[in-house]
Short mmCIF file of the C-alpha atoms (twelve columns), coordinates in Angstrom:
data_MODEL
# 
_entry.id   MODEL 
# 
loop_
_atom_site.group_PDB 
_atom_site.id 
_atom_site.type_symbol 
_atom_site.label_atom_id 
_atom_site.label_alt_id 
_atom_site.label_comp_id 
_atom_site.label_asym_id 
_atom_site.label_seq_id 
_atom_site.Cartn_x 
_atom_site.Cartn_y 
_atom_site.Cartn_z 
_atom_site.pdbx_PDB_model_num 
ATOM 1   C CA . MET A 1   -5.079  13.654 11.885 1 
ATOM 2   C CA . PRO A 2   -7.430  10.646 11.935 1 
ATOM 3   C CA . PRO A 3   -8.360  9.304  8.475  1 
ATOM 4   C CA . ASN A 4   -11.567 10.559 6.813  1 
ATOM 5   C CA . GLU A 5   -11.638 13.686 9.000  1 
ATOM 6   C CA . PRO A 6   -11.888 16.906 6.941  1 
ATOM 7   C CA . GLU A 7   -8.904  19.228 6.810  1 
ATOM 8   C CA . PRO A 8   -9.623  22.381 8.861  1 
ATOM 9   C CA . PRO A 9   -9.267  25.678 7.031  1 
ATOM 10  C CA . PRO A 10  -6.419  27.843 8.330  1 
ATOM 11  C CA . ILE A 11  -7.356  31.045 10.135 1 
ATOM 12  C CA . SER A 12  -6.780  33.936 7.768  1 
ATOM 13  C CA . THR A 13  -3.497  35.792 8.121  1 
ATOM 14  C CA . ASP A 14  -5.393  38.991 7.202  1 
ATOM 15  C CA . ALA A 15  -7.597  38.879 10.299 1 
ATOM 16  C CA . PRO A 16  -6.968  41.755 12.741 1 
ATOM 17  C CA . LEU A 17  -7.313  39.376 15.667 1 
ATOM 18  C CA . ARG A 18  -4.291  39.171 17.967 1 
ATOM 19  C CA . LEU A 19  -4.158  35.536 19.039 1 
ATOM 20  C CA . LEU A 20  -1.667  33.855 21.382 1 
ATOM 21  C CA . ILE A 21  -1.287  30.078 21.641 1 
ATOM 22  C CA . ALA A 22  0.123   29.143 25.073 1 
ATOM 23  C CA . LEU A 23  1.952   25.875 25.760 1 
ATOM 24  C CA . CYS A 24  3.109   25.024 29.302 1 
ATOM 25  C CA . THR A 25  5.859   22.412 29.167 1 
ATOM 26  C CA . PHE A 26  8.038   20.050 31.137 1 
ATOM 27  C CA . ASN A 27  10.031  17.559 29.057 1 
ATOM 28  C CA . GLU A 28  8.068   18.071 25.837 1 
ATOM 29  C CA . ARG A 29  10.919  18.659 23.357 1 
ATOM 30  C CA . GLU A 30  9.971   15.776 21.045 1 
ATOM 31  C CA . ASN A 31  6.309   16.766 20.996 1 
ATOM 32  C CA . LEU A 32  7.081   20.437 20.312 1 
ATOM 33  C CA . ARG A 33  9.250   19.460 17.375 1 
ATOM 34  C CA . GLU A 34  6.053   18.321 15.610 1 
ATOM 35  C CA . LEU A 35  3.435   20.431 17.392 1 
ATOM 36  C CA . ILE A 36  4.699   23.958 16.730 1 
ATOM 37  C CA . PRO A 37  4.843   23.510 12.924 1 
ATOM 38  C CA . GLU A 38  1.322   22.033 13.048 1 
ATOM 39  C CA . ILE A 39  0.009   25.002 15.031 1 
ATOM 40  C CA . ARG A 40  1.745   27.366 12.626 1 
ATOM 41  C CA . ARG A 41  0.029   25.595 9.700  1 
ATOM 42  C CA . ILE A 42  -3.440  25.810 11.242 1 
ATOM 43  C CA . VAL A 43  -3.163  29.354 12.656 1 
ATOM 44  C CA . PRO A 44  -0.373  31.083 10.716 1 
ATOM 45  C CA . ALA A 45  -1.298  34.520 12.113 1 
ATOM 46  C CA . ALA A 46  -0.996  33.453 15.776 1 
ATOM 47  C CA . ASP A 47  1.938   33.943 18.091 1 
ATOM 48  C CA . ILE A 48  3.095   30.955 20.140 1 
ATOM 49  C CA . LEU A 49  4.318   31.162 23.736 1 
ATOM 50  C CA . VAL A 50  6.119   28.283 25.449 1 
ATOM 51  C CA . VAL A 51  6.363   28.454 29.257 1 
ATOM 52  C CA . ASP A 52  8.958   25.861 30.207 1 
ATOM 53  C CA . ASP A 53  9.897   24.753 33.728 1 
ATOM 54  C CA . ASN A 54  13.596  24.319 32.908 1 
ATOM 55  C CA . SER A 55  13.008  20.873 31.385 1 
ATOM 56  C CA . PRO A 56  16.029  18.560 31.653 1 
ATOM 57  C CA . ASP A 57  15.318  17.237 28.134 1 
ATOM 58  C CA . GLY A 58  16.329  20.576 26.620 1 
ATOM 59  C CA . THR A 59  12.861  21.916 25.766 1 
ATOM 60  C CA . SER A 60  13.874  25.535 26.408 1 
ATOM 61  C CA . GLN A 61  17.027  25.203 24.328 1 
ATOM 62  C CA . PHE A 62  15.026  23.747 21.442 1 
ATOM 63  C CA . VAL A 63  12.488  26.591 21.541 1 
ATOM 64  C CA . ALA A 64  15.251  29.213 21.782 1 
ATOM 65  C CA . GLU A 65  16.825  27.757 18.645 1 
ATOM 66  C CA . LEU A 66  13.456  27.692 16.903 1 
ATOM 67  C CA . ARG A 67  12.919  31.382 17.686 1 
ATOM 68  C CA . ARG A 68  15.897  32.314 15.551 1 
ATOM 69  C CA . GLY A 69  13.930  31.342 12.467 1 
ATOM 70  C CA . ASP A 70  10.473  32.261 13.763 1 
ATOM 71  C CA . PRO A 71  10.334  35.408 15.924 1 
ATOM 72  C CA . ARG A 72  6.611   34.813 16.552 1 
ATOM 73  C CA . VAL A 73  7.574   31.965 18.872 1 
ATOM 74  C CA . GLN A 74  8.112   33.317 22.392 1 
ATOM 75  C CA . LEU A 75  9.741   31.609 25.390 1 
ATOM 76  C CA . ILE A 76  9.533   31.968 29.153 1 
ATOM 77  C CA . THR A 77  11.966  29.696 30.994 1 
ATOM 78  C CA . ARG A 78  11.320  29.315 34.713 1 
ATOM 79  C CA . GLU A 79  13.805  28.214 37.340 1 
ATOM 80  C CA . GLY A 80  12.362  24.761 37.910 1 
ATOM 81  C CA . LYS A 81  9.252   22.589 38.026 1 
ATOM 82  C CA . LEU A 82  6.897   25.048 39.723 1 
ATOM 83  C CA . GLY A 83  3.566   23.520 38.697 1 
ATOM 84  C CA . LEU A 84  1.055   23.693 35.874 1 
ATOM 85  C CA . GLY A 85  -1.082  26.264 37.678 1 
ATOM 86  C CA . THR A 86  1.630   28.883 38.075 1 
ATOM 87  C CA . ALA A 87  2.864   28.203 34.516 1 
ATOM 88  C CA . THR A 88  -0.631  28.793 33.145 1 
ATOM 89  C CA . ILE A 89  -0.950  32.012 35.144 1 
ATOM 90  C CA . ALA A 90  2.361   33.187 33.660 1 
ATOM 91  C CA . ALA A 91  1.063   32.457 30.149 1 
ATOM 92  C CA . LEU A 92  -2.308  34.145 30.667 1 
ATOM 93  C CA . ARG A 93  -0.769  37.222 32.267 1 
ATOM 94  C CA . TYR A 94  1.716   37.463 29.416 1 
ATOM 95  C CA . GLY A 95  -1.180  37.448 26.956 1 
ATOM 96  C CA . CYS A 96  -2.872  40.280 28.829 1 
ATOM 97  C CA . GLU A 97  0.288   42.361 29.220 1 
ATOM 98  C CA . GLN A 98  1.253   42.023 25.555 1 
ATOM 99  C CA . GLY A 99  -2.096  43.193 24.243 1 
ATOM 100 C CA . TYR A 100 -3.509  39.975 22.791 1 
ATOM 101 C CA . GLU A 101 -7.251  39.736 22.292 1 
ATOM 102 C CA . TYR A 102 -7.540  35.976 22.829 1 
ATOM 103 C CA . VAL A 103 -5.299  33.428 24.518 1 
ATOM 104 C CA . VAL A 104 -5.671  29.760 23.584 1 
ATOM 105 C CA . ASN A 105 -4.178  27.443 26.189 1 
ATOM 106 C CA . MET A 106 -3.511  23.832 25.204 1 
ATOM 107 C CA . ASP A 107 -1.435  20.828 26.194 1 
ATOM 108 C CA . ALA A 108 1.922   20.472 24.465 1 
ATOM 109 C CA . ASP A 109 1.773   16.715 23.871 1 
ATOM 110 C CA . PHE A 110 -0.759  16.456 20.984 1 
ATOM 111 C CA . SER A 111 -3.573  15.348 23.303 1 
ATOM 112 C CA . HIS A 112 -5.204  18.597 22.139 1 
ATOM 113 C CA . PRO A 113 -5.067  18.430 18.328 1 
ATOM 114 C CA . PRO A 114 -4.412  21.880 16.812 1 
ATOM 115 C CA . ARG A 115 -7.133  21.316 14.200 1 
ATOM 116 C CA . PHE A 116 -9.715  22.361 16.797 1 
ATOM 117 C CA . ILE A 117 -8.206  25.825 17.407 1 
ATOM 118 C CA . PRO A 118 -10.376 27.479 14.702 1 
ATOM 119 C CA . ASP A 119 -13.501 26.052 16.362 1 
ATOM 120 C CA . LEU A 120 -12.534 27.535 19.740 1 
ATOM 121 C CA . VAL A 121 -11.770 30.938 18.256 1 
ATOM 122 C CA . ALA A 122 -14.948 30.997 16.152 1 
ATOM 123 C CA . ALA A 123 -17.100 30.395 19.248 1 
ATOM 124 C CA . MET A 124 -15.671 33.476 21.003 1 
ATOM 125 C CA . HIS A 125 -18.201 35.739 19.273 1 
ATOM 126 C CA . SER A 126 -20.695 34.871 22.027 1 
ATOM 127 C CA . ALA A 127 -18.448 33.855 24.947 1 
ATOM 128 C CA . ASP A 128 -15.507 34.969 27.066 1 
ATOM 129 C CA . VAL A 129 -14.216 31.460 27.721 1 
ATOM 130 C CA . VAL A 130 -14.580 28.650 25.185 1 
ATOM 131 C CA . ILE A 131 -13.756 25.147 26.435 1 
ATOM 132 C CA . GLY A 132 -12.612 22.398 24.113 1 
ATOM 133 C CA . SER A 133 -14.816 19.761 25.654 1 
ATOM 134 C CA . ARG A 134 -14.650 15.975 25.798 1 
ATOM 135 C CA . TYR A 135 -18.032 15.784 27.493 1 
ATOM 136 C CA . VAL A 136 -20.478 17.555 25.191 1 
ATOM 137 C CA . ALA A 137 -22.150 16.033 22.127 1 
ATOM 138 C CA . GLY A 138 -19.486 15.227 19.553 1 
ATOM 139 C CA . GLY A 139 -16.628 15.191 22.058 1 
ATOM 140 C CA . GLN A 140 -14.653 12.032 22.737 1 
ATOM 141 C CA . ILE A 141 -11.536 10.532 24.306 1 
ATOM 142 C CA . VAL A 142 -9.205  8.173  22.470 1 
ATOM 143 C CA . GLY A 143 -6.760  5.842  24.203 1 
ATOM 144 C CA . TRP A 144 -7.648  6.210  27.892 1 
ATOM 145 C CA . PRO A 145 -8.069  3.254  30.278 1 
ATOM 146 C CA . TRP A 146 -11.393 3.072  32.101 1 
ATOM 147 C CA . THR A 147 -9.767  4.075  35.419 1 
ATOM 148 C CA . ARG A 148 -8.634  7.416  34.041 1 
ATOM 149 C CA . LYS A 149 -12.039 8.035  32.477 1 
ATOM 150 C CA . VAL A 150 -13.726 7.389  35.829 1 
ATOM 151 C CA . MET A 151 -11.298 9.707  37.652 1 
ATOM 152 C CA . SER A 152 -11.940 12.469 35.118 1 
ATOM 153 C CA . ARG A 153 -15.722 12.120 35.298 1 
ATOM 154 C CA . LEU A 154 -15.672 12.219 39.097 1 
ATOM 155 C CA . ILE A 155 -13.476 15.304 39.361 1 
ATOM 156 C CA . ASN A 156 -15.642 17.134 36.830 1 
ATOM 157 C CA . ALA A 157 -18.841 16.306 38.703 1 
ATOM 158 C CA . TYR A 158 -17.182 17.362 41.962 1 
ATOM 159 C CA . ALA A 159 -16.055 20.673 40.407 1 
ATOM 160 C CA . ARG A 160 -19.609 21.435 39.293 1 
ATOM 161 C CA . LEU A 161 -20.902 20.673 42.764 1 
ATOM 162 C CA . MET A 162 -18.257 22.611 44.703 1 
ATOM 163 C CA . LEU A 163 -17.863 25.639 42.441 1 
ATOM 164 C CA . GLY A 164 -21.334 25.966 40.963 1 
ATOM 165 C CA . LEU A 165 -20.055 25.511 37.414 1 
ATOM 166 C CA . SER A 166 -22.464 24.596 34.650 1 
ATOM 167 C CA . THR A 167 -19.770 23.558 32.161 1 
ATOM 168 C CA . ARG A 168 -19.188 19.849 31.575 1 
ATOM 169 C CA . ASP A 169 -15.431 19.693 31.002 1 
ATOM 170 C CA . ASN A 170 -13.757 21.612 33.830 1 
ATOM 171 C CA . SER A 171 -10.522 19.628 34.089 1 
ATOM 172 C CA . GLY A 172 -9.279  19.979 30.513 1 
ATOM 173 C CA . SER A 173 -6.915  22.819 29.629 1 
ATOM 174 C CA . TYR A 174 -7.856  23.249 25.947 1 
ATOM 175 C CA . ARG A 175 -9.519  26.652 26.138 1 
ATOM 176 C CA . CYS A 176 -9.730  30.080 24.564 1 
ATOM 177 C CA . TYR A 177 -9.906  33.089 26.910 1 
ATOM 178 C CA . ARG A 178 -10.821 36.713 26.237 1 
ATOM 179 C CA . ALA A 179 -7.872  38.726 27.560 1 
ATOM 180 C CA . SER A 180 -9.969  41.727 28.582 1 
ATOM 181 C CA . LYS A 181 -11.825 39.475 31.040 1 
ATOM 182 C CA . LEU A 182 -8.644  37.840 32.319 1 
ATOM 183 C CA . LYS A 183 -7.414  41.304 33.318 1 
ATOM 184 C CA . LEU A 184 -10.240 41.456 35.895 1 
ATOM 185 C CA . ILE A 185 -9.023  38.373 37.779 1 
ATOM 186 C CA . PRO A 186 -7.110  38.999 41.043 1 
ATOM 187 C CA . TRP A 187 -4.247  36.596 40.318 1 
ATOM 188 C CA . VAL A 188 -2.805  36.968 43.828 1 
ATOM 189 C CA . GLN A 189 -5.879  35.152 45.143 1 
ATOM 190 C CA . CYS A 190 -5.225  32.032 43.045 1 
ATOM 191 C CA . ARG A 191 -4.029  29.168 45.228 1 
ATOM 192 C CA . ALA A 192 -3.754  26.025 43.102 1 
ATOM 193 C CA . LYS A 193 -0.219  25.230 41.930 1 
ATOM 194 C CA . GLY A 194 -0.945  22.076 39.932 1 
ATOM 195 C CA . TYR A 195 -3.799  20.623 37.897 1 
ATOM 196 C CA . ALA A 196 -6.471  21.939 40.270 1 
ATOM 197 C CA . PHE A 197 -5.842  25.344 38.729 1 
ATOM 198 C CA . LEU A 198 -7.819  24.213 35.677 1 
ATOM 199 C CA . GLU A 199 -10.976 24.225 37.793 1 
ATOM 200 C CA . GLU A 200 -9.941  27.247 39.842 1 
ATOM 201 C CA . ILE A 201 -9.490  29.502 36.809 1 
ATOM 202 C CA . LEU A 202 -13.050 28.726 35.691 1 
ATOM 203 C CA . PHE A 203 -14.241 29.645 39.173 1 
ATOM 204 C CA . ARG A 204 -12.294 32.914 38.972 1 
ATOM 205 C CA . CYS A 205 -13.625 33.630 35.493 1 
ATOM 206 C CA . GLN A 206 -17.158 32.976 36.708 1 
ATOM 207 C CA . ARG A 207 -16.636 35.477 39.517 1 
ATOM 208 C CA . VAL A 208 -15.734 38.266 37.072 1 
ATOM 209 C CA . GLY A 209 -18.783 37.623 34.915 1 
ATOM 210 C CA . CYS A 210 -17.393 35.532 32.068 1 
ATOM 211 C CA . ARG A 211 -19.748 33.850 29.613 1 
ATOM 212 C CA . PHE A 212 -18.901 30.193 28.933 1 
ATOM 213 C CA . THR A 213 -19.510 27.839 26.069 1 
ATOM 214 C CA . GLU A 214 -18.112 24.438 25.077 1 
ATOM 215 C CA . VAL A 215 -17.208 23.053 21.669 1 
ATOM 216 C CA . PRO A 216 -16.548 19.337 21.095 1 
ATOM 217 C CA . ILE A 217 -13.004 18.061 20.649 1 
ATOM 218 C CA . THR A 218 -11.379 14.651 20.309 1 
ATOM 219 C CA . PHE A 219 -8.879  14.139 23.101 1 
ATOM 220 C CA . GLU A 220 -6.041  11.916 21.910 1 
ATOM 221 C CA . GLU A 221 -3.267  10.202 23.851 1 
ATOM 222 C CA . ARG A 222 0.073   11.988 23.908 1 
ATOM 223 C CA . ARG A 223 2.558   11.096 21.164 1 
ATOM 224 C CA . HIS A 224 5.802   11.182 23.168 1 
ATOM 225 C CA . GLY A 225 6.623   10.924 26.867 1 
ATOM 226 C CA . SER A 226 4.369   9.977  29.757 1 
ATOM 227 C CA . SER A 227 1.426   11.636 31.469 1 
ATOM 228 C CA . LYS A 228 2.140   13.727 34.559 1 
ATOM 229 C CA . ILE A 229 -1.339  13.248 36.058 1 
ATOM 230 C CA . ASN A 230 -1.625  10.862 39.029 1 
ATOM 231 C CA . TRP A 231 -3.833  10.099 42.006 1 
ATOM 232 C CA . LYS A 232 -1.863  12.530 44.202 1 
ATOM 233 C CA . GLU A 233 -2.866  15.389 41.906 1 
ATOM 234 C CA . ALA A 234 -6.483  14.224 42.087 1 
ATOM 235 C CA . VAL A 235 -6.444  14.265 45.899 1 
ATOM 236 C CA . ILE A 236 -4.932  17.757 45.907 1 
ATOM 237 C CA . ALA A 237 -7.623  18.904 43.474 1 
ATOM 238 C CA . VAL A 238 -10.398 17.533 45.710 1 
ATOM 239 C CA . TRP A 239 -9.056  19.458 48.686 1 
ATOM 240 C CA . MET A 240 -8.486  22.667 46.692 1 
ATOM 241 C CA . LEU A 241 -12.008 22.687 45.264 1 
ATOM 242 C CA . PHE A 242 -13.449 22.154 48.736 1 
ATOM 243 C CA . TRP A 243 -11.340 25.067 50.010 1 
ATOM 244 C CA . LEU A 244 -12.594 27.327 47.213 1 
ATOM 245 C CA . ARG A 245 -16.167 26.358 48.079 1 
ATOM 246 C CA . VAL A 246 -15.650 27.311 51.716 1 
ATOM 247 C CA . GLN A 247 -14.023 30.609 50.745 1 
ATOM 248 C CA . SER A 248 -16.905 31.514 48.441 1 
ATOM 249 C CA . MET A 249 -19.459 30.701 51.146 1 
ATOM 250 C CA . VAL A 250 -17.810 33.053 53.649 1 
ATOM 251 C CA . GLY A 251 -17.534 35.779 51.030 1 
ATOM 252 C CA . ARG A 252 -13.756 35.810 50.577 1 
# 
């Protein structure tokens, strides 16, 4: 936690809320070693789900070992690197099927500090999707080069244009979803396999009548490993958002 920033109060363990924290991973063992205890400290009543794409660094094995001492940590191990989009769908569907009220999805590399989870959950009283936003008042990004900032700004503007979204931060995955609304989404219609799914899911949520709000977060650079975002993913996202726009215009 940055110096001089107030310690967030933990969410009460007495709350009746059923909350799932979802982490989609590929080679994040070292980050999870620190992240899961931090999440547990901030939201002790929450369950944690790791969806791992059979990481060669032993992420799944680490989580399986962790589960022996903490049964509220859950694990889905997939057969290989199948993409962030399909991993996120697996996590969200799990949350719906297991009867959770809210599902918080976040990156597993500390770029989404757990201290903001209470803010996301608190804002759900008037929304169905709460976005941890870098681009509303109070939000910020730490440690990015200007090229990555430009790429992010452009893809967010493009998503608003193509999908008719009013939200500012459409490419970040730090979000809280209301499970009862997620159950209305026709998952078989989702097409994005990679990072473009982050915009597509907002489009799908919009189509089923979700209410959106954004709360400011500080996005920090990952602690261990390297980013998996590249220009290829950006090009794929541009095409996918255009395709969704065309589909919506023809009523499909």
